[in-house]
Coordinates of C-alpha atoms in Angstrom, one line a residue:
Chain P
X1 CA 0.1 -0.2 -0.1
X2 CA 2.8 2.3 1.0
X3 CA 4.9 1.2 -1.8
X4 CA 2.0 2.0 -4.5
X5 CA 1.5 5.5 -3.0
X6 CA 5.1 6.3 -3.5
X7 CA 5.3 5.1 -6.8
X8 CA 2.1 7.3 -7.2
X9 CA 3.7 10.4 -5.9
X10 CA 7.1 9.8 -8.1
X11 CA 4.7 9.3 -10.9
X12 CA 3.1 12.8 -10.1
X13 CA 6.5 14.4 -10.1
X14 CA 7.9 13.1 -13.5
X15 CA 4.3 14.0 -15.3
X16 CA 4.9 17.4 -13.4
X17 CA 8.8 18.2 -14.6
X18 CA 7.5 16.7 -18.1
X19 CA 5.0 19.1 -18.7
X20 CA 7.0 22.2 -17.7
X21 CA 9.4 21.8 -20.1
X22 CA 8.8 22.9 -23.6
X23 CA 8.0 20.0 -25.6
X24 CA 9.4 21.2 -29.0
X25 CA 7.9 18.4 -31.2
X26 CA 4.6 19.2 -29.9
X27 CA 4.7 23.0 -30.4
X28 CA 6.1 22.6 -33.6
X29 CA 3.0 20.2 -34.7
X30 CA 0.6 22.9 -33.0
X31 CA 2.2 25.9 -35.0
X32 CA 2.0 24.0 -38.3
X33 CA -1.4 22.9 -37.8
X34 CA -2.2 26.4 -36.9
X35 CA -0.6 28.1 -39.6
X36 CA -2.4 25.6 -41.8
X37 CA -6.0 26.5 -40.8
X38 CA -5.0 30.2 -40.8
X39 CA -4.2 29.9 -44.4
X40 CA -7.3 28.1 -45.4
X41 CA -9.2 30.5 -43.0
X42 CA -8.2 33.5 -45.5
X43 CA -8.2 31.5 -48.9
X44 CA -11.4 33.3 -49.5
X45 CA -10.4 36.5 -48.4
X46 CA -7.8 36.3 -50.8
X47 CA -10.0 35.0 -53.3
X48 CA -12.4 37.9 -52.7
X49 CA -9.4 40.5 -52.9
X50 CA -7.8 38.8 -55.9
X51 CA -11.4 39.2 -58.0
X52 CA -11.7 42.7 -57.0
X53 CA -8.4 43.6 -57.8
X54 CA -8.8 42.2 -61.2
X55 CA -11.8 43.6 -62.1
X56 CA -10.6 47.2 -60.7
X57 CA -7.6 46.7 -63.2
X58 CA -9.4 45.9 -66.1
X59 CA -12.6 47.9 -65.4
X60 CA -10.4 51.3 -65.2
X61 CA -8.7 50.8 -68.2
X62 CA -12.0 52.2 -69.6
X63 CA -11.5 55.7 -68.4
X64 CA -8.6 56.1 -70.6
X65 CA -11.3 56.1 -73.7
X66 CA -14.4 57.1 -71.6
X67 CA -15.0 59.8 -69.2
X68 CA -16.5 58.9 -65.8
X69 CA -19.1 61.3 -66.3
X70 CA -20.3 60.1 -69.6
X71 CA -20.1 56.5 -68.3
X72 CA -22.2 57.0 -65.0
X73 CA -24.6 59.8 -66.3
X74 CA -25.0 59.4 -70.2
X75 CA -28.1 57.8 -71.1
X76 CA -27.1 55.8 -74.2
X77 CA -25.5 52.6 -74.0
X78 CA -24.5 51.9 -78.1
X79 CA -21.4 50.1 -77.6
X80 CA -21.3 48.7 -81.3
X81 CA -22.2 51.7 -83.0
X82 CA -20.1 53.6 -85.0
X83 CA -19.9 56.4 -82.7
X84 CA -20.1 53.9 -79.5
X85 CA -21.5 55.3 -76.3
X86 CA -20.7 53.8 -73.0
X87 CA -23.6 55.3 -70.5
X88 CA -24.3 53.1 -67.7
X89 CA -27.6 54.9 -66.6
X90 CA -29.9 52.8 -68.8
X91 CA -28.5 49.3 -67.3
X92 CA -28.4 50.4 -63.8
X93 CA -32.1 51.8 -64.2
X94 CA -33.0 48.4 -65.6
X95 CA -31.3 46.7 -62.8
X96 CA -33.2 48.6 -60.4
X97 CA -36.6 48.4 -61.7
X98 CA -36.7 44.9 -61.6
X99 CA -35.4 44.1 -58.3
X100 CA -37.6 47.2 -57.1
X101 CA -40.9 44.8 -58.9
X102 CA -39.4 42.1 -57.6
X103 CA -39.0 42.9 -54.0
X104 CA -42.6 44.4 -54.1
X105 CA -44.1 41.3 -55.2
X106 CA -42.1 39.0 -53.1
X107 CA -41.8 40.9 -49.7
X108 CA -45.7 40.6 -48.9
X109 CA -46.0 37.1 -50.1
X110 CA -42.8 36.1 -48.2
X111 CA -43.4 37.5 -45.3
X112 CA -46.7 36.7 -45.1
X113 CA -45.8 32.8 -45.8
X114 CA -43.1 33.0 -43.2
X115 CA -45.7 34.4 -40.6
X116 CA -48.0 31.2 -41.9
X117 CA -45.3 28.9 -41.4
X118 CA -43.8 29.8 -38.2
X119 CA -46.9 30.9 -36.5
X120 CA -50.5 29.5 -38.1
X121 CA -49.7 26.5 -40.0
X122 CA -50.2 23.1 -38.3
X123 CA -46.9 20.8 -37.8
X124 CA -47.5 18.7 -40.9
X125 CA -48.5 21.5 -43.2
X126 CA -45.2 23.4 -42.2
X127 CA -43.2 20.5 -43.3
X128 CA -44.6 20.3 -46.6
X129 CA -44.5 23.8 -47.1
X130 CA -41.0 23.9 -46.0
X131 CA -39.8 21.3 -48.5
X132 CA -41.4 22.9 -51.3
X133 CA -39.9 26.2 -50.4
X134 CA -36.3 24.3 -50.8
X135 CA -37.5 23.2 -54.0
X136 CA -38.2 26.4 -55.4
X137 CA -34.7 27.4 -54.4
X138 CA -33.3 24.3 -56.2
X139 CA -35.4 25.2 -59.4
X140 CA -32.3 26.1 -62.0
X141 CA -33.0 29.6 -63.2
X142 CA -32.5 28.9 -66.6
X143 CA -35.4 26.5 -66.3
X144 CA -37.7 29.4 -65.0
X145 CA -36.5 31.6 -67.5
X146 CA -38.1 28.8 -69.7
X147 CA -41.1 29.0 -68.0
X148 CA -41.2 32.5 -68.4
X149 CA -40.8 32.6 -72.3
X150 CA -42.9 30.2 -72.5
X151 CA -46.0 30.6 -70.0
X152 CA -45.7 34.0 -68.1
X153 CA -44.4 36.4 -71.1
X154 CA -47.3 35.2 -73.1
X155 CA -49.8 35.7 -70.2
X156 CA -48.3 39.3 -69.4
X157 CA -48.8 40.0 -73.5
X158 CA -52.4 39.0 -73.5
X159 CA -53.4 40.5 -69.8
X160 CA -51.8 44.0 -70.6
X161 CA -53.0 43.8 -74.4
X162 CA -49.1 44.4 -75.1
X163 CA -47.0 43.5 -78.3
X164 CA -44.7 42.1 -76.9
X165 CA -44.8 40.1 -73.3
X166 CA -41.0 40.6 -72.6
X167 CA -41.1 43.1 -70.4
X168 CA -39.5 44.3 -66.8
X169 CA -42.6 43.3 -65.3
X170 CA -42.1 39.8 -66.5
X171 CA -38.7 39.5 -65.4
X172 CA -39.7 41.5 -62.1
X173 CA -42.4 38.3 -61.4
X174 CA -39.7 35.8 -62.4
X175 CA -36.9 37.2 -60.0
X176 CA -39.1 37.4 -57.4
X177 CA -39.8 33.8 -57.2
X178 CA -36.1 33.2 -57.1
X179 CA -35.9 35.8 -54.0
X180 CA -39.0 34.2 -52.3
X181 CA -37.2 31.3 -50.8
X182 CA -34.5 33.5 -49.2
X183 CA -37.0 35.7 -47.7
X184 CA -38.9 33.5 -46.0
X185 CA -36.4 31.2 -44.7
X186 CA -34.7 33.7 -43.4
X187 CA -38.1 35.8 -41.7
X188 CA -39.1 32.1 -40.5
X189 CA -36.2 31.7 -38.8
X190 CA -36.3 35.2 -37.0
X191 CA -39.4 34.6 -36.1
X192 CA -38.7 31.3 -34.7
X193 CA -36.0 32.4 -32.9
X194 CA -38.1 34.5 -30.6
X195 CA -38.6 33.3 -27.2
X196 CA -42.1 31.7 -26.7
X197 CA -42.5 34.1 -23.8
X198 CA -43.5 37.0 -25.6
X199 CA -46.0 35.1 -27.5
X200 CA -47.2 33.6 -23.8
X201 CA -47.2 37.2 -22.3
X202 CA -49.2 38.7 -25.2
X203 CA -52.0 35.8 -25.2
X204 CA -52.2 36.2 -21.5
X205 CA -53.1 39.6 -21.7
X206 CA -56.2 39.1 -23.9
X207 CA -54.8 39.6 -27.2
X208 CA -55.7 37.6 -29.9
X209 CA -53.2 35.5 -32.3
X210 CA -53.3 38.0 -34.9
X211 CA -52.9 41.3 -32.7
X212 CA -49.9 38.8 -31.0
X213 CA -48.3 38.3 -34.4
X214 CA -48.8 42.1 -35.6
X215 CA -48.0 44.0 -32.4
X216 CA -45.7 42.0 -30.9
X217 CA -44.1 39.1 -33.0
X218 CA -43.0 41.1 -36.4
X219 CA -41.8 44.2 -34.8
X220 CA -39.7 42.0 -32.3
X221 CA -38.6 39.7 -35.3
X222 CA -38.1 43.1 -37.9
X223 CA -34.4 43.4 -37.9
X224 CA -34.4 39.8 -39.1
X225 CA -37.0 40.5 -41.5
X226 CA -35.3 43.5 -42.8
X227 CA -32.2 41.4 -43.5
X228 CA -34.3 38.7 -45.1
X229 CA -35.4 41.4 -47.3
X230 CA -31.6 42.6 -48.0
X231 CA -30.6 39.6 -48.8
X232 CA -33.5 39.0 -51.0
X233 CA -32.6 42.3 -53.1
X234 CA -29.2 40.6 -53.2
X235 CA -30.4 37.8 -54.8
X236 CA -32.5 39.7 -57.3
X237 CA -30.0 42.0 -58.4
X238 CA -27.4 39.6 -59.2
X239 CA -29.8 37.3 -61.0
X240 CA -28.9 37.0 -64.8
X241 CA -30.3 34.0 -66.7
X242 CA -33.8 34.3 -65.9
X243 CA -33.9 38.4 -66.8
X244 CA -31.6 37.8 -69.9
X245 CA -34.4 35.5 -71.2
X246 CA -37.5 37.5 -70.6
X247 CA -37.0 41.2 -70.6
X248 CA -36.3 41.8 -74.1
X249 CA -33.2 43.4 -73.1
X250 CA -33.6 47.1 -75.0
X251 CA -30.6 49.0 -73.5
X252 CA -32.9 52.5 -72.8
X253 CA -34.4 53.8 -69.6
X254 CA -37.7 52.1 -68.7
X255 CA -40.2 54.3 -68.1
X256 CA -43.2 51.8 -66.9
X257 CA -42.9 47.9 -66.1
X258 CA -44.5 47.2 -69.1
X259 CA -41.5 48.1 -71.7
X260 CA -38.7 46.2 -72.0
X261 CA -35.4 46.7 -70.0
X262 CA -31.8 45.6 -69.8
X263 CA -30.1 44.5 -66.6
X264 CA -26.5 45.3 -65.7
X265 CA -25.9 41.6 -65.5
X266 CA -27.7 40.8 -68.5
X267 CA -25.6 42.9 -70.5
X268 CA -22.5 41.3 -69.1
X269 CA -23.6 37.7 -70.2
X270 CA -24.8 38.4 -73.6
X271 CA -22.0 40.8 -74.9
X272 CA -19.0 39.4 -73.5
X273 CA -18.6 37.1 -75.9
X274 CA -18.6 39.7 -78.9
X275 CA -16.2 42.1 -77.9
X276 CA -12.5 42.3 -78.4
X277 CA -10.1 41.4 -75.8
X278 CA -8.9 44.6 -74.2
X279 CA -11.0 46.9 -76.3
X280 CA -12.8 49.7 -75.2
X281 CA -16.1 47.8 -75.0
X282 CA -14.6 44.9 -73.1
X283 CA -13.2 47.3 -70.5
X284 CA -16.8 48.9 -70.3
X285 CA -18.5 45.5 -69.3
X286 CA -15.7 45.1 -66.5
X287 CA -16.4 48.4 -65.1
X288 CA -20.3 47.6 -65.3
X289 CA -18.9 44.7 -63.2
X290 CA -17.5 47.2 -60.9
X291 CA -20.7 48.7 -60.6
X292 CA -22.5 45.7 -60.0
X293 CA -20.1 44.5 -57.0
X294 CA -20.5 47.5 -55.2
X295 CA -23.9 47.6 -55.4
X296 CA -24.2 44.0 -53.8
X297 CA -21.2 44.0 -51.2
X298 CA -23.5 47.3 -50.1
X299 CA -26.8 45.5 -49.7
X300 CA -24.9 42.3 -48.1
X301 CA -23.1 44.7 -45.9
X302 CA -26.6 46.3 -44.8
X303 CA -27.7 42.9 -44.4
X304 CA -25.0 41.8 -42.1
X305 CA -25.3 44.9 -39.9
X306 CA -28.9 44.5 -39.4
X307 CA -28.8 40.6 -39.2
X308 CA -26.0 41.2 -36.3
X309 CA -27.9 44.0 -34.6
X310 CA -31.2 41.2 -34.7
X311 CA -28.9 39.0 -33.1
X312 CA -27.8 40.9 -30.0
X313 CA -31.3 42.2 -29.5
X314 CA -32.4 38.3 -29.6
X315 CA -30.2 37.4 -26.8
Chain V
X1 CA -67.0 33.7 -1.1
X2 CA -65.1 31.8 -3.8
X3 CA -64.0 33.4 -6.5
X4 CA -62.9 30.0 -8.8
X5 CA -64.5 27.0 -7.8
X6 CA -62.8 24.1 -9.1
X7 CA -64.6 20.7 -9.3
X8 CA -63.3 17.2 -10.0
X9 CA -60.9 18.5 -12.8
X10 CA -58.5 16.0 -15.0
X11 CA -56.0 17.2 -17.2
X12 CA -54.5 15.1 -19.9
X13 CA -51.6 15.6 -21.8
X14 CA -52.1 12.5 -24.7
X15 CA -52.0 9.8 -22.6
X16 CA -50.6 11.1 -19.7
X17 CA -53.1 12.3 -16.5
X18 CA -51.3 15.6 -15.0
X19 CA -54.4 16.7 -13.0
X20 CA -56.5 13.9 -11.2
X21 CA -59.8 15.1 -9.7
X22 CA -59.0 18.4 -8.7
X23 CA -61.3 20.3 -6.1
X24 CA -60.5 23.7 -4.7
X25 CA -62.2 27.2 -4.1
X26 CA -60.4 30.1 -4.5
X27 CA -61.2 32.6 -2.2
X28 CA -62.2 36.3 -3.6
X29 CA -59.5 38.8 -2.5
X30 CA -57.0 36.4 -0.8
X31 CA -53.7 35.1 -1.7
X32 CA -53.8 31.5 -2.6
X33 CA -50.2 29.7 -2.3
X34 CA -49.7 26.5 -4.7
X35 CA -47.0 24.4 -3.4
X36 CA -45.7 20.9 -4.0
X37 CA -42.2 18.9 -5.6
X38 CA -41.5 19.9 -9.1
X39 CA -43.9 18.2 -11.6
X40 CA -47.0 17.8 -9.2
X41 CA -49.2 19.9 -11.4
X42 CA -49.2 23.2 -9.6
X43 CA -48.1 25.2 -12.6
X44 CA -50.7 23.2 -15.0
X45 CA -53.3 23.9 -12.9
X46 CA -52.5 27.3 -12.7
X47 CA -52.5 27.6 -16.4
X48 CA -55.8 25.9 -16.6
X49 CA -57.5 28.9 -14.7
X50 CA -57.1 31.2 -17.6
X51 CA -57.0 28.6 -20.3
X52 CA -53.2 28.8 -21.1
X53 CA -52.9 25.4 -21.7
X54 CA -54.8 25.5 -24.8
X55 CA -51.8 26.5 -26.3
X56 CA -50.4 23.1 -26.0
X57 CA -51.4 20.4 -28.5
X58 CA -52.9 17.5 -27.3
X59 CA -54.4 18.6 -24.1
X60 CA -57.9 17.5 -22.7
X61 CA -59.9 18.8 -19.5
X62 CA -62.6 17.4 -18.1
X63 CA -64.4 18.6 -15.0
X64 CA -65.9 21.8 -13.7
X65 CA -63.6 25.0 -13.6
X66 CA -66.2 28.0 -12.7
X67 CA -65.1 31.8 -12.7
X68 CA -67.9 33.2 -10.5
X69 CA -71.1 31.4 -11.7
X70 CA -69.4 30.7 -15.6
X71 CA -67.9 27.4 -16.7
X72 CA -64.8 28.9 -18.3
X73 CA -64.8 25.5 -20.2
X74 CA -67.8 25.8 -22.0
X75 CA -67.8 26.2 -25.8
X76 CA -69.2 29.4 -26.0
X77 CA -66.6 31.1 -23.7
X78 CA -64.4 33.9 -25.2
X79 CA -61.1 32.9 -24.2
X80 CA -60.1 36.5 -24.9
X81 CA -62.5 37.7 -22.6
X82 CA -61.5 35.3 -20.0
X83 CA -58.0 36.3 -20.1
X84 CA -58.8 40.0 -19.6
X85 CA -60.3 39.1 -16.1
X86 CA -57.7 36.3 -15.2
X87 CA -54.2 38.2 -15.5
X88 CA -51.0 36.2 -15.6
X89 CA -47.3 36.9 -14.2
X90 CA -44.8 34.4 -15.5
X91 CA -41.8 32.9 -14.3
X92 CA -39.4 34.4 -15.8
X93 CA -39.8 38.2 -16.4
X94 CA -40.8 38.5 -19.9
X95 CA -41.4 42.3 -21.2
X96 CA -41.9 43.0 -24.7
X97 CA -39.2 44.6 -26.6
X98 CA -40.5 47.7 -26.4
X99 CA -40.7 50.7 -24.3
X100 CA -41.9 50.5 -20.7
X101 CA -44.9 52.6 -21.7
X102 CA -46.1 50.2 -24.2
X103 CA -45.4 47.2 -22.5
X104 CA -47.9 48.8 -19.7
X105 CA -50.7 50.3 -22.6
X106 CA -50.1 47.1 -24.6
X107 CA -53.2 45.2 -22.8
X108 CA -55.4 48.3 -22.9
X109 CA -54.9 49.2 -26.4
X110 CA -56.0 45.6 -27.4
X111 CA -59.4 46.1 -26.0
X112 CA -59.2 49.6 -27.7
X113 CA -58.5 52.7 -25.5
X114 CA -56.8 55.0 -28.0
X115 CA -56.6 58.5 -26.3
X116 CA -53.2 59.2 -25.2
X117 CA -54.5 60.6 -22.0
X118 CA -56.6 57.5 -21.1
X119 CA -53.8 55.5 -21.7
X120 CA -51.4 57.8 -19.8
X121 CA -53.6 57.6 -16.8
X122 CA -54.1 53.7 -17.0
X123 CA -50.1 53.4 -17.4
X124 CA -49.3 55.5 -14.3
X125 CA -51.8 54.0 -11.9
X126 CA -50.9 50.3 -13.3
X127 CA -47.0 51.3 -12.6
X128 CA -47.8 52.7 -9.3
X129 CA -49.7 49.8 -8.2
X130 CA -46.8 47.7 -9.2
X131 CA -44.5 49.9 -6.9
X132 CA -42.7 50.8 -10.1
X133 CA -43.7 54.4 -10.9
X134 CA -41.2 56.2 -9.1
X135 CA -38.2 54.1 -10.4
X136 CA -39.2 54.7 -13.9
X137 CA -41.3 57.9 -14.5
X138 CA -38.7 59.8 -16.1
X139 CA -37.9 57.1 -18.7
X140 CA -41.0 55.6 -19.7
X141 CA -39.8 55.6 -23.4
X142 CA -36.7 53.5 -22.8
X143 CA -36.6 50.0 -24.0
X144 CA -38.1 47.5 -20.8
X145 CA -35.2 45.6 -21.6
X146 CA -33.1 47.8 -19.7
X147 CA -34.4 47.4 -16.4
X148 CA -33.2 45.1 -13.9
X149 CA -34.4 41.5 -13.4
X150 CA -36.9 42.5 -10.4
X151 CA -38.1 45.4 -12.1
X152 CA -38.8 43.7 -15.3
X153 CA -41.3 41.7 -13.3
X154 CA -42.8 44.2 -11.7
X155 CA -43.3 46.0 -15.0
X156 CA -45.0 42.6 -16.1
X157 CA -47.2 42.9 -13.1
X158 CA -48.1 46.5 -13.7
X159 CA -48.9 45.0 -17.8
X160 CA -51.1 42.5 -15.9
X161 CA -52.9 45.1 -13.6
X162 CA -53.3 47.5 -16.5
X163 CA -56.0 44.9 -17.9
X164 CA -58.0 45.4 -14.8
X165 CA -58.3 41.7 -14.2
X166 CA -60.4 40.6 -11.1
X167 CA -57.7 37.6 -10.6
X168 CA -53.9 37.6 -10.9
X169 CA -52.3 34.5 -11.6
X170 CA -48.6 34.2 -10.5
X171 CA -46.2 31.3 -11.7
X172 CA -43.3 31.1 -9.4
X173 CA -42.7 35.0 -9.8
X174 CA -39.8 35.4 -7.8
X175 CA -37.7 32.1 -8.7
X176 CA -35.6 34.0 -11.4
X177 CA -35.2 37.2 -8.8
X178 CA -32.3 38.1 -6.1
X179 CA -33.7 38.3 -2.2
X180 CA -34.3 42.0 -2.2
X181 CA -36.5 41.8 -5.5
X182 CA -37.9 39.1 -4.1
X183 CA -38.6 40.8 -0.7
X184 CA -40.0 43.7 -2.8
X185 CA -42.7 41.4 -5.0
X186 CA -43.7 39.9 -1.7
X187 CA -44.6 43.4 -0.2
X188 CA -46.3 44.2 -3.6
X189 CA -48.6 40.7 -3.4
X190 CA -49.7 41.4 0.3
X191 CA -50.7 44.9 -1.1
X192 CA -52.6 44.1 -4.2
X193 CA -54.5 41.2 -2.3
X194 CA -56.8 44.1 -1.1
X195 CA -58.0 44.8 -4.8
X196 CA -57.3 41.3 -6.2
X197 CA -57.6 37.6 -5.7
X198 CA -54.0 36.4 -6.3
X199 CA -53.3 32.7 -6.9
X200 CA -49.5 32.2 -6.8
X201 CA -47.4 29.0 -7.6
X202 CA -44.0 29.0 -5.3
X203 CA -41.2 26.5 -4.9
X204 CA -40.7 28.4 -1.7
X205 CA -42.3 27.4 1.4
X206 CA -41.3 30.3 3.5
X207 CA -42.7 32.6 0.8
X208 CA -46.0 30.8 0.9
X209 CA -46.2 31.3 4.7
X210 CA -45.3 34.6 4.4
X211 CA -47.6 36.1 1.8
X212 CA -50.6 33.6 1.5
X213 CA -53.8 33.2 3.5
X214 CA -54.8 30.0 1.9
X215 CA -52.3 27.2 0.8
X216 CA -53.0 23.8 -1.2
X217 CA -50.6 21.2 -1.3
X218 CA -50.3 19.2 -4.5
X219 CA -48.7 15.7 -5.3
X220 CA -48.8 13.4 -8.2
X221 CA -51.5 15.9 -10.2
X222 CA -53.9 15.3 -6.9
X223 CA -54.3 18.2 -4.1
X224 CA -53.3 16.1 -0.9
X225 CA -54.6 19.0 1.5
X226 CA -56.1 22.7 1.1
X227 CA -56.4 24.5 4.1
X228 CA -55.5 28.0 5.6
X229 CA -51.9 28.5 5.5
X230 CA -51.7 28.8 9.2
X231 CA -53.0 25.2 9.8
X232 CA -51.0 23.9 6.7
X233 CA -47.9 24.6 8.4
X234 CA -48.7 24.2 11.9
X235 CA -51.4 21.6 12.1
X236 CA -51.5 19.5 8.6
X237 CA -53.9 16.8 8.7
X238 CA -51.8 14.5 6.1
X239 CA -49.0 13.0 7.1
X240 CA -47.5 13.7 3.7
X241 CA -48.1 17.1 3.9
X242 CA -46.3 17.6 7.2
X243 CA -43.4 15.6 5.7
X244 CA -43.0 18.2 2.7
X245 CA -43.7 21.6 4.9
X246 CA -41.1 20.3 7.1
X247 CA -38.9 19.3 4.8
X248 CA -38.5 15.7 4.9
X249 CA -38.6 15.4 1.0
X250 CA -39.3 17.6 -2.2

C-alpha cells in the first residue's frame, strides 16, 4: 500500500516535470497546424481581393477612353455603333426597376408566408411547405427563364394587351420567385428565434393570435425580416439568366414596368462573347461589373449589419 | 366567497394524466398559494385557470372550472375575454422588446383604448400599483429590456394590472430574482390582495407561509390538502403534507 502510494507520488513528480519543459515536437506540430488553418481561413479573403483587384484593373482602363461622367450619367449604351457610347444609366435603371418590382412582389408574399409557417400552420403543413420552398430555391434559373418565355411572357402580353410580353414586369415576377425562398427562410428563422415568452405574455393579456403576430412578433423580429429582404434584394439584383431570357433587353431607360428593360448582369453575359479582348467595350463591361459588385456588396453589408443587431437583440 | 371553484378537474397531456380530480375553491381577495414538488401539476393547474393550456397540443380537460358562476371551459366562452379577467405573471420576467410605456399600454390598447390621455392615466396607475412608478417615471419611453430583473417582473405585474383583471395568476414570480427583488414583489402581493384575487405557485415554503392566506398542497397531480396557510404549516392533517412542509422531502 505504502509502496503503491510512493510510486504514485514519483509518477506525479515525473509528469509534472515533463509538462513544465517545453516539448519542441509538440509545439512545432501545433504551430504548423495553426498556420495551415490560418491559410485556409484567409483563402476566401484572398480570392475576393484578387477578383476585386482584377475587376478594378481591367475595368478602370475604360476611363482612358471614356470619361467617368459619360459612363455614369450618359443615357445611351451603344457599345457597337460607329460612334460608340458607354452610358451605364439605362442598365442601372433596368436592374433597379426589375429588382424593385421583384421586391414589391416577393416581400408581402414572403413575409406573409413566413408568418404562416412559423405561427399559424399545423406541423404537417409546415413541413410540406418548407420542403416545397426548398424545391423552389433548387430550380435552375434557366428552367425558370424557360417557363417565363413560354408561359409568363404570353400571359403578360395578353393580360396587358401588349405587342410583346418580354417586359420588366415579366422579369420582376420571375426574379421575385427566386428571391422568395431566401426571404421566407430567413424571416421564418427570425420569427422562430423569438422566445416563446413573448407569445405567452401577449396571449395572457387577452390579445388574439393575430394581434400577437402584428403587435409583438413581427416588430420583435423586424431586424431579421429586414435582413431577409436585403438578402432577397441581393439575390434579385445579381440574377442573370432568367432576366436575360424574358425582359427583351432593350438598352433604354424603362419608363414603365410594361416596357422592355436590360439589366447590368444581362448586358455583361450577352455582350462579353462578342467583344474584342482589351478593347474599350471589353473594359466597359468590366466597369459595369465593378458597379454591380459594389451594389451587391453594399446590400450584403447592410444585411449583415442588421442581422447582427437582430442577434444582439434576440439575446 | 369563492371567486373560482373547481370540481373534479382532470387534465391529460395525451395519455399522461397531469391533474387528477382536483377540487378546490379560491377565495376572493385572498392569496392562495399552490405548493408541491416539481412536476406535481401546480403550474398546469394555474395555467388551466386562464386556459393557457389551450396553447399546448393534445391537452384534454374534463370537469368543472367556474369563474364566479360561469364555466370557463364551455364552448361559447371567449378565451380573450376570460384572459382579460384573469391576468397572469410568468416565472421568467417577459417584457416585450418595447418601451416601458408601450409594455403597460399593450393590454388596454388591445381592448380599444386609443386616446393618449386615457392611456397615460392607466400606465401611471398600473405602474404605481406595481410599485415601479417612482423608479421609471422619467424613462417611460426607454426600452423595458434595460430594466433589472426585479424591475422587469414588476413591470410585468403592472402590465397585467393595466387590464384591470379580477384574478391575478402568478407562476413562481420570484424564482428568477434575488432576495431583495423578491422581498419587494412579496410586499407588493400583500398590498395587491386588497383589490385582487391572487393565486401564486411557489417553490419556496417560506414564501407561501409569508404571503398567503390559503395553501393547497399538490402531489403527483392531486390536491393532498387545502386549508388556511396557518393550518397547513402548523397542524397539517395529512402525513404527506407534514413531511413536505417540514422539509423531509421535495
